[in-house]
Short mmCIF file of C-alpha atoms in Angstrom, two decimals:
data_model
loop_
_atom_site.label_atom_id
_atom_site.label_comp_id
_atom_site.label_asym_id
_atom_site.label_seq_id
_atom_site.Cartn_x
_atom_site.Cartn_y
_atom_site.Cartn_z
CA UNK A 9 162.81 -88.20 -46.31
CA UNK A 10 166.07 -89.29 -47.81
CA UNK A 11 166.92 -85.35 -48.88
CA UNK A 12 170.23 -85.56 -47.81
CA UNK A 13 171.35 -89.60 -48.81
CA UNK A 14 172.88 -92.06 -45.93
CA UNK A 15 174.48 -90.69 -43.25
CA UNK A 16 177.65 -91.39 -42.80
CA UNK A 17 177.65 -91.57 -38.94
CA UNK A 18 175.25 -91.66 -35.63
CA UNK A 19 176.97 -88.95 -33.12
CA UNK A 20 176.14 -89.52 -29.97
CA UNK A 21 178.04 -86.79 -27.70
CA UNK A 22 180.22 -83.72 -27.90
CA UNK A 23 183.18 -81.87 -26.48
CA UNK A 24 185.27 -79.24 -27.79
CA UNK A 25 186.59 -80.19 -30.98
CA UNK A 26 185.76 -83.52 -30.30
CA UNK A 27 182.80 -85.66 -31.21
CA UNK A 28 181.53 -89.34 -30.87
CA UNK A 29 179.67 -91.51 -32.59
CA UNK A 30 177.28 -94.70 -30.97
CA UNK A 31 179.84 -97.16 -31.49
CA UNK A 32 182.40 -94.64 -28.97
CA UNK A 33 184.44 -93.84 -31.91
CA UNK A 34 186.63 -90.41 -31.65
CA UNK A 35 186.41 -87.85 -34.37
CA UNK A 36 188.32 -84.42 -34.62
CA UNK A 37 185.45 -82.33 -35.75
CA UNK A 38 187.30 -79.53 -38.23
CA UNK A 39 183.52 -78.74 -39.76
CA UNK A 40 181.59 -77.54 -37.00
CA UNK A 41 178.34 -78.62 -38.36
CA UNK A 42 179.08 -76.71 -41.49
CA UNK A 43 180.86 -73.60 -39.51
CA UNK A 44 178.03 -73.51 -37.04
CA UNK A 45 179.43 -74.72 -33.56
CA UNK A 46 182.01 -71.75 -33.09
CA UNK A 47 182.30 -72.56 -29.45
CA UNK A 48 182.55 -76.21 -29.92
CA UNK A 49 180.40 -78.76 -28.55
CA UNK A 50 179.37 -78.76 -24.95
CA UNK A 51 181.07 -75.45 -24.10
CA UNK A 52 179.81 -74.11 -20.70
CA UNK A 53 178.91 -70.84 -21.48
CA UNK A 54 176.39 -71.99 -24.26
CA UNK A 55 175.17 -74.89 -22.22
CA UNK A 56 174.49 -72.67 -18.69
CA UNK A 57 172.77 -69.83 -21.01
CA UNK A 58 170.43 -72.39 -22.54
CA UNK A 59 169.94 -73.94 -18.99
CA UNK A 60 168.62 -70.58 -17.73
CA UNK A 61 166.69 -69.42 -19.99
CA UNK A 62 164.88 -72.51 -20.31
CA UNK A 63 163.65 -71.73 -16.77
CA UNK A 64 162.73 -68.16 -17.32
CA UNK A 65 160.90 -68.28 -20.91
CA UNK A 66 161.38 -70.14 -24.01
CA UNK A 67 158.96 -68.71 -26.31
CA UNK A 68 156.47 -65.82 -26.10
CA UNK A 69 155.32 -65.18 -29.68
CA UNK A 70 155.95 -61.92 -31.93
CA UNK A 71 153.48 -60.10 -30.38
CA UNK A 72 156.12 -59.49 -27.45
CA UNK A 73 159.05 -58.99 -27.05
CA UNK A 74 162.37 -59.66 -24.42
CA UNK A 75 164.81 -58.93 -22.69
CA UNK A 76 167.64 -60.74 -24.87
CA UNK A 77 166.23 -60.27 -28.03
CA UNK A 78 166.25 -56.49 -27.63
CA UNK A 79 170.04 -56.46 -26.51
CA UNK A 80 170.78 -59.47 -28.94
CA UNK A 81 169.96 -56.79 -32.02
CA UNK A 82 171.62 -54.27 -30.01
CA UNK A 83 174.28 -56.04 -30.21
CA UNK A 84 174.80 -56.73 -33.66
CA UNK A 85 173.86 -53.13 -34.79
CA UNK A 86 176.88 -52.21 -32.59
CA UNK A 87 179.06 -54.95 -33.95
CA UNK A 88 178.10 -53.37 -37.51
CA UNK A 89 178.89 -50.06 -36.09
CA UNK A 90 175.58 -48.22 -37.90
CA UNK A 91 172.32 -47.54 -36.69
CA UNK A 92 169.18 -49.82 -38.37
CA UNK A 93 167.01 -52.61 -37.44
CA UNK A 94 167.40 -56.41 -37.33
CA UNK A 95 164.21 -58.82 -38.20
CA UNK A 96 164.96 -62.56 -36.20
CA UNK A 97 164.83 -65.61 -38.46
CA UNK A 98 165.73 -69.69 -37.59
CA UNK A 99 168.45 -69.96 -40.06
CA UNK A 100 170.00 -68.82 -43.03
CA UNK A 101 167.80 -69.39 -45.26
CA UNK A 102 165.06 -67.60 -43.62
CA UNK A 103 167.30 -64.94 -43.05
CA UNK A 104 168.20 -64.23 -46.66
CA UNK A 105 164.15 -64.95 -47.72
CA UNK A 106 163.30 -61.52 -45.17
CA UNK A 107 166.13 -59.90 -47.34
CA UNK A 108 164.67 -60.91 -50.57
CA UNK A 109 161.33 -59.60 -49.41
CA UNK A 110 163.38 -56.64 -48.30
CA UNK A 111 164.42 -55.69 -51.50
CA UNK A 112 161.26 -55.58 -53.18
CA UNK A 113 160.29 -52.83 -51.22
CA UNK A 114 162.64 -50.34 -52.82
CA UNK A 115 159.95 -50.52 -55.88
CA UNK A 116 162.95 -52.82 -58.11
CA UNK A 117 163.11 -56.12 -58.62
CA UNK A 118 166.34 -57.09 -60.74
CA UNK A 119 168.37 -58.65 -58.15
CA UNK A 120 172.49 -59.27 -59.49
CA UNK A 121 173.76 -62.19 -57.75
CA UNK A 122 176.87 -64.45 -58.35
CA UNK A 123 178.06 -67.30 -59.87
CA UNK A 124 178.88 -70.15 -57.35
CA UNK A 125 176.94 -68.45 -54.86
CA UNK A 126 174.82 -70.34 -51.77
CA UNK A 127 171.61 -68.27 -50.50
CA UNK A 128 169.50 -71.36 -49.43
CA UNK A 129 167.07 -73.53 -50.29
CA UNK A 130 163.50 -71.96 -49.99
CA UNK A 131 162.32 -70.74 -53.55
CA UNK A 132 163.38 -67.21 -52.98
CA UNK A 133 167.18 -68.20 -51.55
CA UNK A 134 166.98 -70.46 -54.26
CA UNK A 135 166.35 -68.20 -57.07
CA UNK A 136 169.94 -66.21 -55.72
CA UNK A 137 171.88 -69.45 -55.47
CA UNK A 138 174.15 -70.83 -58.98
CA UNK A 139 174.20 -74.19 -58.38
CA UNK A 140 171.98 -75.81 -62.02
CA UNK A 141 171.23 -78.87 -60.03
CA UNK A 142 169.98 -77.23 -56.95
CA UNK A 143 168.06 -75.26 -59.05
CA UNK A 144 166.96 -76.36 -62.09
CA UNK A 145 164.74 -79.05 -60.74
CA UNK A 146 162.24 -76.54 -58.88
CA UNK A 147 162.17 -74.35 -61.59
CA UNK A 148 160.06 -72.09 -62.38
CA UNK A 149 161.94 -69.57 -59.89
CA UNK A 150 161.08 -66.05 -58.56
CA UNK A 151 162.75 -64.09 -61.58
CA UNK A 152 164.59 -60.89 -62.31
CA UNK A 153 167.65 -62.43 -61.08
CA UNK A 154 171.05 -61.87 -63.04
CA UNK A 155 174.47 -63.95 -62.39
CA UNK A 156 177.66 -62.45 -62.79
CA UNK A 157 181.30 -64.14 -62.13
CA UNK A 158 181.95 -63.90 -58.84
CA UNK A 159 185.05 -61.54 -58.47
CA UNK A 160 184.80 -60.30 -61.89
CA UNK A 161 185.09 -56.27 -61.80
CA UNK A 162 183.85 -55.36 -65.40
CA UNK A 163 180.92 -58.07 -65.10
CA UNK A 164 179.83 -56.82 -62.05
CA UNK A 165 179.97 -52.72 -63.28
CA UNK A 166 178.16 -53.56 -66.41
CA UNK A 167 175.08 -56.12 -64.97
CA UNK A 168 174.53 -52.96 -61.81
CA UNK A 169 172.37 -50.44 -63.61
CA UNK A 170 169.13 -47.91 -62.63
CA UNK A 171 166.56 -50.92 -62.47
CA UNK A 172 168.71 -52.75 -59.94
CA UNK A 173 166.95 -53.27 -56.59
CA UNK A 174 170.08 -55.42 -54.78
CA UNK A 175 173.70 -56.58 -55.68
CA UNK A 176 174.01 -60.13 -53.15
CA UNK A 177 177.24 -61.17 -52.52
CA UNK A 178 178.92 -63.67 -49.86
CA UNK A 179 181.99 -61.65 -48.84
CA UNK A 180 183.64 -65.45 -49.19
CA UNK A 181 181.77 -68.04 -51.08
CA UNK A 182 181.59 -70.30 -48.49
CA UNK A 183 179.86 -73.49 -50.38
CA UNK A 184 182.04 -73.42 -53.37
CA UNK A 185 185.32 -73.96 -51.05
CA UNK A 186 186.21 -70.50 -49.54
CA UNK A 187 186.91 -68.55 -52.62
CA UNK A 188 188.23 -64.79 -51.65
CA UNK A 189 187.27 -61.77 -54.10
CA UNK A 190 190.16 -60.12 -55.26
CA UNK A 191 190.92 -56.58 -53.28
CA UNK A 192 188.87 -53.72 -53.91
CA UNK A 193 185.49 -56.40 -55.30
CA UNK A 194 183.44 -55.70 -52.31
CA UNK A 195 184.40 -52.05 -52.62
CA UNK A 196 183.24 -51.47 -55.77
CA UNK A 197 180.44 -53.65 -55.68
CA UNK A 198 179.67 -51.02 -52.74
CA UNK A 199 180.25 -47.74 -55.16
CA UNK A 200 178.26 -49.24 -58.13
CA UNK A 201 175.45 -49.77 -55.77
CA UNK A 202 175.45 -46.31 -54.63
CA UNK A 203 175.97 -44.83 -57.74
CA UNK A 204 172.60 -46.85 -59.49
CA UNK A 205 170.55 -46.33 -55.98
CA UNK A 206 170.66 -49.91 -55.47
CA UNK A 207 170.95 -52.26 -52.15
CA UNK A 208 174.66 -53.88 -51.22
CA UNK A 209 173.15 -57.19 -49.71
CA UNK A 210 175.95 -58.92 -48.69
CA UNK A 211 175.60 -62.74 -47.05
CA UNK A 212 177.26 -63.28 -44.42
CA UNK A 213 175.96 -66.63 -43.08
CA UNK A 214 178.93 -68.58 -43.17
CA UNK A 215 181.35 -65.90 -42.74
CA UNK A 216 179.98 -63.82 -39.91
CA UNK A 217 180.32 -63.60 -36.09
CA UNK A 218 184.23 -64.23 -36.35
CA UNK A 219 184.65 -66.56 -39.03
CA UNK A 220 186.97 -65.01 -41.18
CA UNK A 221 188.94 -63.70 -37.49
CA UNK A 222 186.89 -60.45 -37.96
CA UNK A 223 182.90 -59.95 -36.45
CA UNK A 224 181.80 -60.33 -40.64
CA UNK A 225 183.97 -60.99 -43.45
CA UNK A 226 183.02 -57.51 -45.09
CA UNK A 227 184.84 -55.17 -42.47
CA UNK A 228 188.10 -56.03 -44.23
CA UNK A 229 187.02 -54.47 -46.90
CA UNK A 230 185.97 -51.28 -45.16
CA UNK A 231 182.83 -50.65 -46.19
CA UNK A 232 179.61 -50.67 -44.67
CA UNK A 233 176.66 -52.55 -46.71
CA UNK A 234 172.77 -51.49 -46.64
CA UNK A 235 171.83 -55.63 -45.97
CA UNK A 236 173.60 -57.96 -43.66
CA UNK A 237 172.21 -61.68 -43.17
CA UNK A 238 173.88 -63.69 -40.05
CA UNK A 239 173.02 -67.49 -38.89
CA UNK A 240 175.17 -70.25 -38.69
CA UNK A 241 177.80 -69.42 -35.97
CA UNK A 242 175.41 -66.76 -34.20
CA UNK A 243 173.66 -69.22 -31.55
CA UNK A 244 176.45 -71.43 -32.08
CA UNK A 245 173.97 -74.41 -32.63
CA UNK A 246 171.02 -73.45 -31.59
CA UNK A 247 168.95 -72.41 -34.61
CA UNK A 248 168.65 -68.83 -35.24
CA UNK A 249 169.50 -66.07 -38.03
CA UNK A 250 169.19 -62.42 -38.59
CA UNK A 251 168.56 -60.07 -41.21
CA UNK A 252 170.09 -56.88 -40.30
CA UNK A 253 169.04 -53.68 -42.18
CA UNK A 254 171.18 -50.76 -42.02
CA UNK A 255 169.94 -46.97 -41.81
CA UNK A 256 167.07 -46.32 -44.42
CA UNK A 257 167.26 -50.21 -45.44
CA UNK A 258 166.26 -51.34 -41.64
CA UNK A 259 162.55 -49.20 -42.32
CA UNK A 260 161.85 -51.21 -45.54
CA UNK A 261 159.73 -53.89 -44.21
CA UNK A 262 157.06 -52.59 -41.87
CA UNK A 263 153.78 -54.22 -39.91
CA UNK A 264 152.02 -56.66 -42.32
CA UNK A 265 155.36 -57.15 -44.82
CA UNK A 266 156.93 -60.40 -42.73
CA UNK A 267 156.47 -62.85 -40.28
CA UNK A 268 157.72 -65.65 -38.19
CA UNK A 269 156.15 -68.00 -35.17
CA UNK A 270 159.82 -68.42 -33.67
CA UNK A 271 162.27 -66.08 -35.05
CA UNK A 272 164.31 -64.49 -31.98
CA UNK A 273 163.10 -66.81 -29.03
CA UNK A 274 164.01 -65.90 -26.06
CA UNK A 275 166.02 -69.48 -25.94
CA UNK A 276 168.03 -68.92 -29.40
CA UNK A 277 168.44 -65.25 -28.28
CA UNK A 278 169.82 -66.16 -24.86
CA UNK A 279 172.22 -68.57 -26.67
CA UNK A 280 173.33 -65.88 -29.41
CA UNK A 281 173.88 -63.48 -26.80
CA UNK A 282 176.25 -66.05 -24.86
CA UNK A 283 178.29 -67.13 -28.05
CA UNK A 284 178.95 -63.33 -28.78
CA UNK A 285 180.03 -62.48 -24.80
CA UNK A 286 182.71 -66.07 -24.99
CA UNK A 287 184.19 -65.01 -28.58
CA UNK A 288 184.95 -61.68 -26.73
CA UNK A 289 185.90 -62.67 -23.06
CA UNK A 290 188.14 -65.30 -25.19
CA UNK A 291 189.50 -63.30 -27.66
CA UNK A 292 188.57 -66.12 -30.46
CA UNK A 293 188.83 -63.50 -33.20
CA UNK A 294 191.73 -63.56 -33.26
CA UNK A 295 193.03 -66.97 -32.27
CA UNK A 296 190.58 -67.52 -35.23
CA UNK A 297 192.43 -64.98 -37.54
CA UNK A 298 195.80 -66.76 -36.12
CA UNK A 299 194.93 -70.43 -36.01
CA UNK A 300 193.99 -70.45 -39.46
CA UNK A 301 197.10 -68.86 -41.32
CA UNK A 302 198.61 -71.61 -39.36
CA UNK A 303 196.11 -73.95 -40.93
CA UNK A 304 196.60 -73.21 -44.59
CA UNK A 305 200.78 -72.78 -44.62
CA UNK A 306 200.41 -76.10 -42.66
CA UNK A 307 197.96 -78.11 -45.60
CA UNK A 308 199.91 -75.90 -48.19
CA UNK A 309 202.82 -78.30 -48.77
CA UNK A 310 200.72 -81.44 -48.68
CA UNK A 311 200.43 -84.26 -51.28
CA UNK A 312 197.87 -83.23 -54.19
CA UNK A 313 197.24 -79.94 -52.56
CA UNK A 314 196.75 -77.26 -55.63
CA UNK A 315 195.91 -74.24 -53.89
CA UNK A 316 194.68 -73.41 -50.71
CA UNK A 317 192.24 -70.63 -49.88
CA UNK A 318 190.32 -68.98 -47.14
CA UNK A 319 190.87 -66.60 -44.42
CA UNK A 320 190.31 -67.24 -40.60
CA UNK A 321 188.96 -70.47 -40.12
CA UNK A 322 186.66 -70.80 -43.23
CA UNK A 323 189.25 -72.70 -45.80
CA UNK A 324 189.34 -73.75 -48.32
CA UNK A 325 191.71 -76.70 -50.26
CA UNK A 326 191.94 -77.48 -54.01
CA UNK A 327 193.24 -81.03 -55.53
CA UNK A 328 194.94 -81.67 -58.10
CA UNK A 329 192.35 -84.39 -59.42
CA UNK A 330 188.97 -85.00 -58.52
CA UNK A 331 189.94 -87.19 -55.29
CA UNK A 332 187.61 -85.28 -52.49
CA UNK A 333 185.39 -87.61 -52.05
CA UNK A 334 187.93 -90.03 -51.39
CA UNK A 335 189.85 -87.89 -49.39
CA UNK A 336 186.55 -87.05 -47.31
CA UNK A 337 185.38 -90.85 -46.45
CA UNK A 338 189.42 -91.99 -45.73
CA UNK A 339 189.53 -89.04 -43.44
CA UNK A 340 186.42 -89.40 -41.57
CA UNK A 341 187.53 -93.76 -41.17
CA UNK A 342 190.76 -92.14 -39.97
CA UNK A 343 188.94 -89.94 -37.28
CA UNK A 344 188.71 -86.63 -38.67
CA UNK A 345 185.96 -84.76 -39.85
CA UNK A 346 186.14 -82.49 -43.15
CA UNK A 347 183.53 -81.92 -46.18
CA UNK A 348 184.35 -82.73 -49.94
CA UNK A 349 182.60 -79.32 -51.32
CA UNK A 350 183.26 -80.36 -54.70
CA UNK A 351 185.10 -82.70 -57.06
CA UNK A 352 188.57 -81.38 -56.38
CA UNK A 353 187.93 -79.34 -53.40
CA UNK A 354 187.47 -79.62 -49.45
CA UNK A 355 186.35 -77.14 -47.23
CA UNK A 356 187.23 -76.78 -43.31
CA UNK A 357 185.09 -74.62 -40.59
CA UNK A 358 186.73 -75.96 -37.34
CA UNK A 359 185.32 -74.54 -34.23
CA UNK A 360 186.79 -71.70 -32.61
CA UNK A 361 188.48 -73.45 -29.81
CA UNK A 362 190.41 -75.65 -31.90
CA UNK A 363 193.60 -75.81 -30.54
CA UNK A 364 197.11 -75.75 -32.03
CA UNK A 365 197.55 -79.30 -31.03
CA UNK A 366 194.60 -80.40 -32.09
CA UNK A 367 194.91 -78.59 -35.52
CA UNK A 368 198.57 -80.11 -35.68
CA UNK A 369 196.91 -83.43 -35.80
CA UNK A 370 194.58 -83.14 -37.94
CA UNK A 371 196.55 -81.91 -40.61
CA UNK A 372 198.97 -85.29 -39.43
CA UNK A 373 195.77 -87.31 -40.82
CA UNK A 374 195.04 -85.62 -43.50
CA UNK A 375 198.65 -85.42 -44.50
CA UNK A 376 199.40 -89.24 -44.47
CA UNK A 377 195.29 -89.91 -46.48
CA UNK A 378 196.78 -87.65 -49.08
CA UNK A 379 199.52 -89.33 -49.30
CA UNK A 380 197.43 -92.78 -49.62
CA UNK A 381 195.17 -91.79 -52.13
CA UNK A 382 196.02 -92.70 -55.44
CA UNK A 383 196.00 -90.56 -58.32
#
């Protein structure tokens, strides 16, 4: 179904930072299949883990259990740092559709969400995501859904009242080009919560498992929310998600309230489970955390470059005129890969083992496009 237009190329293989296409083509991959391969492409660790687990048990149905999904939402509850429960999902999406369900269960249903936010596109994620023309054409949506500017203080203290069942928040809007909340946002969207009895829901599907150069893009903050939803980077390609429920919030759903055939595999589990153990053993948070200040001073300076955005290696870069699509198609003929996430704006999500050299020349090509791109 043509759902997501022409494709712009046929990849054929994989390594590192590097892809190829059928024609034997180089790319330098800085989007990571929109901030998904975190270990690259081909990387060892992933490939042996999938490898032996494919001999052992690939799928066993939710009526059992495993081995690695038990330690995989070990795990994360210990990378959260709180006791809870996790429920296994396929992606994103699915993820943030248990959470919806989730919050339904506290007997509310006004859910405040934000402007510019991405939850999906089921119904449900796509009742909590801004975007009119992702919307407005499936319409009507599950309701009860407010939108407040995203970063905005005052809107967010006076939408939160007693009738609110969930504040959801991306601690960086990821979709609309790596915006950051000002300090102290997540913080009080965390007090006004507690104060009205409500769920902090807080998506994390772009910026978790060492995106931002920490494990979720909320710890900077300091806070701890009730709802946590992980995909994306977690089986570093392998399709999986999680919707993690903290203390009282992880007993919400019980037998009868949720499904899913294939959530938390034993495969996608095994895989998670790997990508977690190489971001450690590596230390990629912070060569994350490092690798992309160097990023953004380095893209700073460039030709049409407004402002640049972003922390770890989720970024974000604003034009100065509506020249991203441009920039995107020049880039890709030049042999590097980055996404136009708007009119004026491009978005990077590199893979974790991006190296300096490799991040030197990519900002090289996009440096002399720029510079070829007319006004």
């Amino acid at each position: 179904m043509n759902t997501f237009g022409p494709p712009k190329l046929v990849l054929e293989r994989g390594d590192g930072a590097r892809v190829w296409d059928a024609d034997g083509n180089e790319y330098l991959d800085l989007l990571g299949g929109i901030a998904v391969n975190v270990l690259g492409h081909n990387h060892p660790a992933l490939v042996t883990a999938i490898a032996d687990q494919a001999t052992k048990l690939v799928h066993v149905s939710n009526f059992f259990t495993t081995p690695s999904q038990v330690e995989l939402a070990e795990r994360l509850l210990g990378l959260v740092g709180a006791e809870g429960q996790v429920f296994f999902t396929n992606s994103g999406t699915e993820a943030n559709e248990a959470a919806f369900k989730l919050t339904r269960r506290t007997g509310r249903t006004k859910i405040v969400a934000a402007r510019d936010g991405f939850h999906g596109r089921s119904m449900g994620a796509l009742a909590l995501t801004w975007k009119p023309a992702y919307r407005e054409p499936f319409e009507p949506l599950p309701g009860d859904v407010e939108f407040v500017p995203y970063g905005d203080l005052d809107a967010l203290a006076a939408a939160v009242d007693d009738e609110t069942a969930a504040v959801v928040l991306e601690s960086m809007q990821g979709e609309a080009g790596a915006i950051v909340p000002p300090d102290g946002y997540l913080a009080t969207a965390r007090s006004l919560t507690t104060e009205h009895g409500a769920l902090l829901w807080l998506d994390e599907v772009q910026t978790g498992v060492g995106r931002t150069g920490d494990w979720f893009g909320y710890q900077a903050s300091g806070i701890t929310p009730d709802v946590i939803t992980v995909a994306k980077g977690l089986g570093g390609g392998v399709p999986i998600g999680a919707c993690i429920g903290v203390g009282a919030a992880g007993s919400l759903l019980q037998p009868g309230n949720h499904g899913t055939t294939f959530g938390g595999n034993p495969l996608a589990t095994a895989a998670a489970l790997a990508v977690l153990d190489t971001i450690e053993k590596d230390a990629l948070l912070d060569h994350a955390a490092t690798l992309g200040r160097r990023l953004r001073d380095a893209v700073s300076g460039l030709p049409h470059v407004r402002d640049v955005s972003g922390r770890g290696l989720l970024i974000g870069i604003g034009l100065d005129t509506e020249i991203a699509a441009a920039v995107h198609d020049r880039s890709l003929a030049a042999g590097l890969i980055l996404n136009a996430c708007g009119p004026a704006r491009l978005r990077l999500a590199p893979p974790f083992v991006l190296t300096e050299e490799q991040a030197d020349r990519a900002v090289a090509i996009l440096a002399a496009v720029l510079k070829e791109t007319p006004l």
